[in-house]
Short mmCIF file of C-alpha atoms in Angstrom, two decimals:
data_model
loop_
_atom_site.label_atom_id
_atom_site.label_comp_id
_atom_site.label_asym_id
_atom_site.label_seq_id
_atom_site.Cartn_x
_atom_site.Cartn_y
_atom_site.Cartn_z
CA MET A 1 -104.59 -226.61 -50.94
CA ALA A 2 -106.22 -223.72 -49.09
CA LEU A 3 -108.24 -220.58 -49.65
CA ILE A 4 -108.19 -217.65 -47.24
CA THR A 5 -110.86 -215.00 -47.77
CA ILE A 6 -110.23 -211.57 -46.28
CA ALA A 7 -113.31 -209.49 -45.50
CA GLY A 8 -113.75 -206.07 -43.94
CA PHE A 9 -114.82 -202.49 -44.47
CA PRO A 10 -113.23 -200.66 -47.41
CA ALA A 11 -110.00 -198.90 -46.38
CA SER A 12 -109.86 -200.92 -43.15
CA GLY A 13 -106.31 -202.18 -43.69
CA LYS A 14 -107.11 -205.50 -45.39
CA SER A 15 -104.18 -205.32 -47.80
CA SER A 16 -101.69 -204.67 -45.00
CA ARG A 17 -103.05 -207.65 -43.09
CA ALA A 18 -102.93 -209.80 -46.22
CA HIS A 19 -99.23 -209.09 -46.68
CA GLN A 20 -98.58 -209.71 -42.98
CA LEU A 21 -100.28 -213.08 -43.30
CA LYS A 22 -98.40 -213.94 -46.50
CA ALA A 23 -95.05 -213.18 -44.84
CA ALA A 24 -95.94 -215.35 -41.83
CA LEU A 25 -97.12 -218.25 -43.98
CA ASP A 26 -94.06 -218.00 -46.26
CA ALA A 27 -91.83 -218.31 -43.19
CA ARG A 28 -93.71 -221.40 -42.05
CA ILE A 29 -93.48 -222.99 -45.49
CA GLN A 30 -89.70 -222.47 -45.50
CA GLY A 31 -89.28 -223.86 -42.01
CA HIS A 32 -91.60 -226.86 -42.23
CA ASP A 33 -92.29 -229.83 -44.43
CA ALA A 34 -95.44 -228.05 -45.61
CA PRO A 35 -98.01 -229.38 -48.06
CA PHE A 36 -97.87 -226.03 -49.89
CA LYS A 37 -95.30 -224.67 -52.28
CA ARG A 38 -96.33 -221.03 -52.35
CA VAL A 39 -98.62 -218.35 -50.96
CA ALA A 40 -100.32 -216.01 -53.44
CA ILE A 41 -102.34 -212.84 -52.94
CA LEU A 42 -105.11 -212.00 -55.38
CA ASP A 43 -106.43 -208.45 -55.16
CA ASP A 44 -108.20 -205.86 -57.29
CA ASN A 45 -104.94 -204.19 -58.32
CA ALA A 46 -103.61 -207.45 -59.76
CA LEU A 47 -106.67 -207.59 -62.02
CA GLY A 48 -106.49 -203.92 -62.99
CA LEU A 49 -109.72 -203.09 -61.15
CA SER A 50 -109.88 -199.52 -59.91
CA ARG A 51 -111.86 -198.33 -56.88
CA ALA A 52 -114.21 -196.60 -59.33
CA CYS A 53 -115.70 -199.97 -60.30
CA TYR A 54 -117.63 -199.87 -57.00
CA ASP A 55 -119.29 -196.55 -57.87
CA GLU A 56 -122.09 -198.22 -59.83
CA SER A 57 -123.63 -201.68 -59.79
CA LYS A 58 -123.30 -202.01 -63.57
CA LEU A 59 -119.53 -201.65 -63.14
CA GLU A 60 -119.25 -203.69 -59.97
CA LYS A 61 -120.94 -206.85 -61.30
CA PRO A 62 -118.44 -207.51 -64.13
CA ALA A 63 -115.58 -206.61 -61.80
CA ARG A 64 -116.77 -209.18 -59.27
CA ALA A 65 -117.18 -211.74 -62.06
CA ALA A 66 -113.59 -211.09 -63.17
CA LEU A 67 -112.40 -211.59 -59.59
CA PHE A 68 -114.26 -214.88 -59.25
CA THR A 69 -112.87 -216.14 -62.56
CA ALA A 70 -109.35 -215.29 -61.40
CA ILE A 71 -109.95 -217.11 -58.11
CA GLN A 72 -111.06 -220.26 -59.93
CA ARG A 73 -108.02 -220.05 -62.19
CA GLN A 74 -105.53 -219.71 -59.33
CA LEU A 75 -106.97 -222.33 -56.97
CA ALA A 76 -104.48 -225.19 -56.85
CA PRO A 77 -103.58 -228.06 -54.49
CA ASP A 78 -100.08 -226.68 -53.85
CA THR A 79 -101.09 -223.04 -53.27
CA VAL A 80 -102.46 -220.99 -50.40
CA LEU A 81 -104.56 -218.33 -52.11
CA ILE A 82 -105.35 -215.17 -50.14
CA VAL A 83 -108.26 -213.26 -51.67
CA ASP A 84 -107.73 -209.62 -50.71
CA SER A 85 -110.82 -207.78 -51.87
CA LEU A 86 -113.90 -206.25 -50.28
CA ASN A 87 -115.76 -209.61 -50.18
CA TYR A 88 -118.53 -207.73 -48.43
CA ILE A 89 -121.41 -209.76 -49.90
CA LYS A 90 -122.09 -213.03 -48.09
CA GLY A 91 -123.43 -214.58 -51.31
CA PHE A 92 -120.10 -213.92 -53.03
CA ARG A 93 -118.18 -215.42 -50.10
CA TYR A 94 -120.41 -218.50 -50.37
CA GLN A 95 -119.67 -218.70 -54.11
CA ILE A 96 -115.93 -218.63 -53.38
CA TYR A 97 -116.38 -221.26 -50.67
CA CYS A 98 -118.19 -223.61 -53.07
CA ALA A 99 -115.44 -223.21 -55.67
CA ALA A 100 -112.83 -224.16 -53.06
CA ARG A 101 -114.83 -227.18 -51.89
CA GLU A 102 -115.15 -228.38 -55.47
CA MET A 103 -111.34 -228.34 -55.62
CA LYS A 104 -111.21 -230.16 -52.23
CA LEU A 105 -109.41 -227.27 -50.53
CA ARG A 106 -109.57 -226.12 -46.92
CA THR A 107 -111.00 -222.65 -46.33
CA CYS A 108 -111.05 -219.96 -43.66
CA THR A 109 -111.97 -216.29 -43.37
CA MET A 110 -110.03 -213.41 -41.81
CA PHE A 111 -112.25 -210.51 -40.73
CA VAL A 112 -110.35 -207.20 -40.52
CA VAL A 113 -112.26 -204.93 -38.13
CA ALA A 114 -112.01 -201.14 -38.06
CA ASN A 115 -114.63 -198.55 -37.14
CA PRO A 116 -116.17 -196.55 -40.00
CA GLU A 117 -114.61 -193.23 -38.92
CA LEU A 118 -111.13 -194.74 -38.99
CA CYS A 119 -111.84 -196.16 -42.46
CA ARG A 120 -112.90 -192.72 -43.69
CA GLN A 121 -109.74 -191.21 -42.22
CA TRP A 122 -107.45 -193.79 -43.80
CA ASN A 123 -109.26 -193.51 -47.13
CA SER A 124 -108.91 -189.71 -47.29
CA SER A 125 -105.19 -189.92 -46.44
CA ARG A 126 -104.31 -192.26 -49.31
CA GLN A 127 -101.92 -190.79 -51.83
CA ASP A 128 -101.62 -193.74 -54.22
CA GLY A 129 -104.76 -193.01 -56.23
CA ASN A 130 -106.62 -195.99 -54.75
CA ALA A 131 -108.98 -194.03 -52.54
CA TYR A 132 -112.74 -194.59 -52.75
CA ALA A 133 -115.06 -191.75 -53.63
CA GLU A 134 -116.69 -190.43 -50.46
CA GLN A 135 -120.20 -191.39 -51.56
CA THR A 136 -119.02 -194.86 -52.66
CA LEU A 137 -117.30 -195.43 -49.32
CA ASP A 138 -120.43 -194.52 -47.37
CA ASN A 139 -122.53 -196.80 -49.59
CA LEU A 140 -120.16 -199.75 -49.13
CA LEU A 141 -120.07 -199.28 -45.36
CA VAL A 142 -123.86 -199.50 -45.23
CA ARG A 143 -124.05 -202.52 -47.53
CA PHE A 144 -121.33 -204.53 -45.77
CA GLU A 145 -122.52 -207.99 -44.66
CA GLU A 146 -120.42 -209.03 -41.70
CA PRO A 147 -119.01 -212.57 -41.74
CA SER A 148 -120.20 -214.99 -39.06
CA SER A 149 -118.56 -218.05 -37.55
CA MET A 150 -122.03 -219.63 -37.40
CA VAL A 151 -122.20 -220.17 -41.19
CA ARG A 152 -120.08 -222.78 -42.90
CA TRP A 153 -118.73 -220.55 -45.67
CA ASP A 154 -117.18 -218.08 -43.19
CA ALA A 155 -115.93 -220.67 -40.69
CA PRO A 156 -113.39 -220.94 -39.26
CA LEU A 157 -113.41 -217.17 -38.75
CA PHE A 158 -110.43 -215.21 -37.43
CA THR A 159 -110.91 -211.59 -36.38
CA VAL A 160 -108.17 -208.96 -36.50
CA THR A 161 -108.83 -205.50 -35.06
CA SER A 162 -107.10 -202.24 -35.91
CA ASP A 163 -105.31 -202.41 -32.53
CA ASP A 164 -103.71 -205.80 -33.17
CA ASP A 165 -100.02 -205.77 -34.01
CA ASP A 166 -100.11 -208.93 -36.10
CA VAL A 167 -102.43 -211.55 -37.60
CA PRO A 168 -103.23 -214.93 -35.96
CA ALA A 169 -100.91 -216.79 -38.32
CA ALA A 170 -100.52 -219.85 -36.06
CA GLN A 171 -104.26 -220.45 -35.81
CA ILE A 172 -104.76 -219.87 -39.53
CA TRP A 173 -101.91 -222.27 -40.34
CA GLU A 174 -103.60 -224.90 -38.17
CA ALA A 175 -106.91 -224.35 -39.99
CA ILE A 176 -105.48 -224.65 -43.50
CA THR A 177 -103.28 -227.67 -42.74
CA LYS A 178 -105.30 -229.71 -40.24
CA GLY A 179 -108.83 -228.31 -40.43
CA ASN A 180 -111.84 -230.28 -41.61
CA LEU A 181 -111.68 -231.01 -45.32
CA LYS A 182 -115.29 -231.00 -46.48
CA PRO A 183 -116.29 -232.94 -49.59
CA PRO A 184 -117.69 -231.07 -52.60
CA ASN A 185 -121.39 -230.28 -52.65
CA SER A 186 -123.30 -233.02 -54.44
CA GLY A 187 -124.94 -230.38 -56.62
CA THR A 188 -121.58 -229.34 -58.05
CA LEU A 189 -120.39 -232.83 -58.96
CA ALA A 190 -120.27 -233.65 -62.63
CA VAL A 191 -122.95 -236.11 -63.66
CA ALA A 192 -121.65 -239.09 -65.56
CA LYS A 193 -123.17 -239.18 -69.03
CA ALA A 194 -124.49 -242.24 -70.76
CA PRO A 195 -122.38 -243.72 -73.59
CA ALA A 196 -123.04 -242.58 -77.14
CA ASP A 197 -124.67 -245.87 -78.17
CA ALA A 198 -126.96 -246.09 -75.11
CA LEU A 199 -130.13 -245.30 -77.08
CA HIS A 200 -129.29 -247.92 -79.72
CA VAL A 201 -128.55 -250.57 -77.07
CA LEU A 202 -131.75 -249.73 -75.22
CA GLU A 203 -133.97 -250.00 -78.30
CA GLN A 204 -132.38 -253.10 -79.83
CA THR A 205 -132.13 -255.08 -76.58
CA THR A 206 -135.73 -254.43 -75.49
CA THR A 207 -137.08 -255.21 -78.97
CA ALA A 208 -135.22 -258.53 -79.14
CA LEU A 209 -136.29 -259.51 -75.62
CA ALA A 210 -139.95 -258.64 -76.26
CA SER A 211 -139.91 -260.91 -79.32
CA ALA A 212 -138.21 -263.71 -77.39
CA ILE A 213 -140.71 -263.44 -74.54
CA MET A 214 -143.63 -263.54 -77.00
CA SER A 215 -142.23 -266.61 -78.77
CA ALA A 216 -141.67 -268.50 -75.52
CA SER A 217 -145.13 -267.57 -74.26
CA ALA A 218 -146.73 -268.84 -77.47
CA ALA A 219 -144.87 -272.15 -77.21
CA GLN A 220 -146.13 -272.74 -73.65
CA PRO A 221 -149.23 -270.57 -73.22
CA THR A 222 -150.51 -271.97 -69.91
CA GLY A 223 -149.24 -272.02 -66.35
CA GLY A 224 -146.29 -270.32 -64.76
CA LEU A 225 -143.33 -270.28 -67.09
CA THR A 226 -139.66 -269.55 -66.60
CA ILE A 227 -137.83 -268.88 -69.84
CA VAL A 228 -134.37 -267.87 -70.92
CA ALA A 229 -134.52 -265.26 -73.64
CA THR A 230 -131.48 -265.13 -75.86
CA SER A 231 -130.63 -262.08 -77.94
CA SER A 232 -127.17 -261.45 -79.32
CA GLY A 233 -125.83 -263.82 -76.70
CA ILE A 234 -127.61 -262.05 -73.83
CA LYS A 235 -129.65 -264.29 -71.54
CA ALA A 236 -132.31 -263.19 -69.07
CA SER A 237 -134.71 -265.25 -66.97
CA ILE A 238 -138.33 -264.29 -66.45
CA THR A 239 -141.35 -265.91 -64.80
CA LEU A 240 -144.58 -265.24 -66.67
CA PRO A 241 -148.05 -265.39 -65.13
CA ALA A 242 -150.48 -268.28 -65.79
CA ARG A 243 -152.40 -266.45 -68.49
CA HIS A 244 -152.12 -265.52 -72.13
CA ILE A 245 -149.68 -262.67 -72.85
CA THR A 246 -150.64 -260.49 -75.82
CA LEU A 247 -148.27 -258.78 -78.21
CA SER A 248 -149.86 -255.38 -77.60
CA GLU A 249 -149.31 -255.80 -73.86
CA LEU A 250 -145.61 -256.49 -74.32
CA GLN A 251 -145.21 -253.61 -76.78
CA ARG A 252 -146.87 -251.22 -74.34
CA LEU A 253 -144.52 -252.27 -71.54
CA LYS A 254 -141.55 -251.96 -73.88
CA ARG A 255 -142.57 -248.41 -74.89
CA GLN A 256 -142.97 -247.39 -71.24
CA PHE A 257 -139.60 -248.83 -70.28
CA VAL A 258 -137.81 -247.21 -73.23
CA THR A 259 -139.47 -243.82 -72.65
CA VAL A 260 -138.39 -243.67 -69.02
CA HIS A 261 -134.80 -244.65 -69.73
CA LYS A 262 -134.54 -242.52 -72.87
CA LYS A 263 -135.33 -239.46 -70.76
CA ALA A 264 -132.54 -240.40 -68.36
CA ILE A 265 -130.11 -240.66 -71.28
CA THR A 266 -131.06 -237.42 -73.06
CA LEU A 267 -131.16 -235.33 -69.87
CA GLY A 268 -127.97 -236.82 -68.50
CA THR A 269 -129.69 -237.90 -65.27
CA THR A 270 -128.05 -241.30 -65.04
CA GLU A 271 -128.14 -241.58 -61.25
CA ARG A 272 -124.65 -240.03 -61.06
CA GLY A 273 -123.06 -242.88 -62.96
CA GLY A 274 -125.01 -245.60 -61.14
CA VAL A 275 -126.68 -246.91 -64.31
CA ASP A 276 -124.89 -249.57 -66.35
CA TRP A 277 -125.89 -249.19 -70.03
CA SER A 278 -124.47 -252.53 -71.18
CA GLU A 279 -126.76 -254.97 -73.04
CA GLU A 280 -126.79 -257.40 -70.12
CA SER A 281 -127.77 -254.71 -67.61
CA VAL A 282 -130.52 -253.33 -69.86
CA ALA A 283 -131.84 -256.86 -70.46
CA ASN A 284 -132.00 -257.66 -66.74
CA LYS A 285 -133.76 -254.40 -65.94
CA PHE A 286 -136.25 -254.87 -68.76
CA VAL A 287 -137.28 -258.41 -67.78
CA GLU A 288 -137.65 -257.27 -64.16
CA TYR A 289 -139.88 -254.44 -65.36
CA VAL A 290 -142.01 -256.76 -67.51
CA GLN A 291 -142.35 -259.36 -64.79
CA GLU A 292 -143.37 -256.77 -62.22
CA HIS A 293 -146.04 -255.17 -64.43
CA LEU A 294 -147.44 -258.44 -65.74
#
């Protein structure tokens, strides 16, 4: 039900802060009637990604793709997911944010702050084999894109410095339980597709109605005329102008109407499910189209 993104310089103590935050949130889940069942940490080590993957862009891109895939897989309504990775690119943080919004989850960012010299010192003192190469560390420090509370994908933003004893667990808990729950972006919503027989219904209904309109017009060729066209039990009313209607004119209007709606069907652009492809709906739309253009 929540996603917490941790950002900061490499070797700035992000993993330590992530585990501090997990312990604090676990304690709150045990002591409260919380909407979450568990807190999970997703980091590079869990995916088998070594620090060497940041040495070259051709290695970093697939590693980042693997991380994003794992994030999507672990996002769940009953889980607080803490993403403990570099997350130094604002475009990647935005991508994570959009994935969380699509799942209707609350989000926040924790920015772990440490000066570059301290990061170099901590990196060189690591004995677990997870140290960055010196050149890679310098490159990542230069490329780091600092999160900002002014942009929606980093907000709300909580900052933790190297001098802080603990993380702001209370404020983060408030954000992930009571913060604004933003709806998914409209661009990420699945577009409702037309039914499989939509093309058949469109063609058959318009053909039958064009014939019915022509027959009624021939029976009463003069003056304004209101008819009820019946085709397969479908009725539609139309008012024709006080002039002779030709067959070629009706066929042209039918072709135009079918072409426009066929494109909507084949491309899947059905007004996000707002189009009703039943025979009755198609008939009403067609007679409105004919009446308007006549």
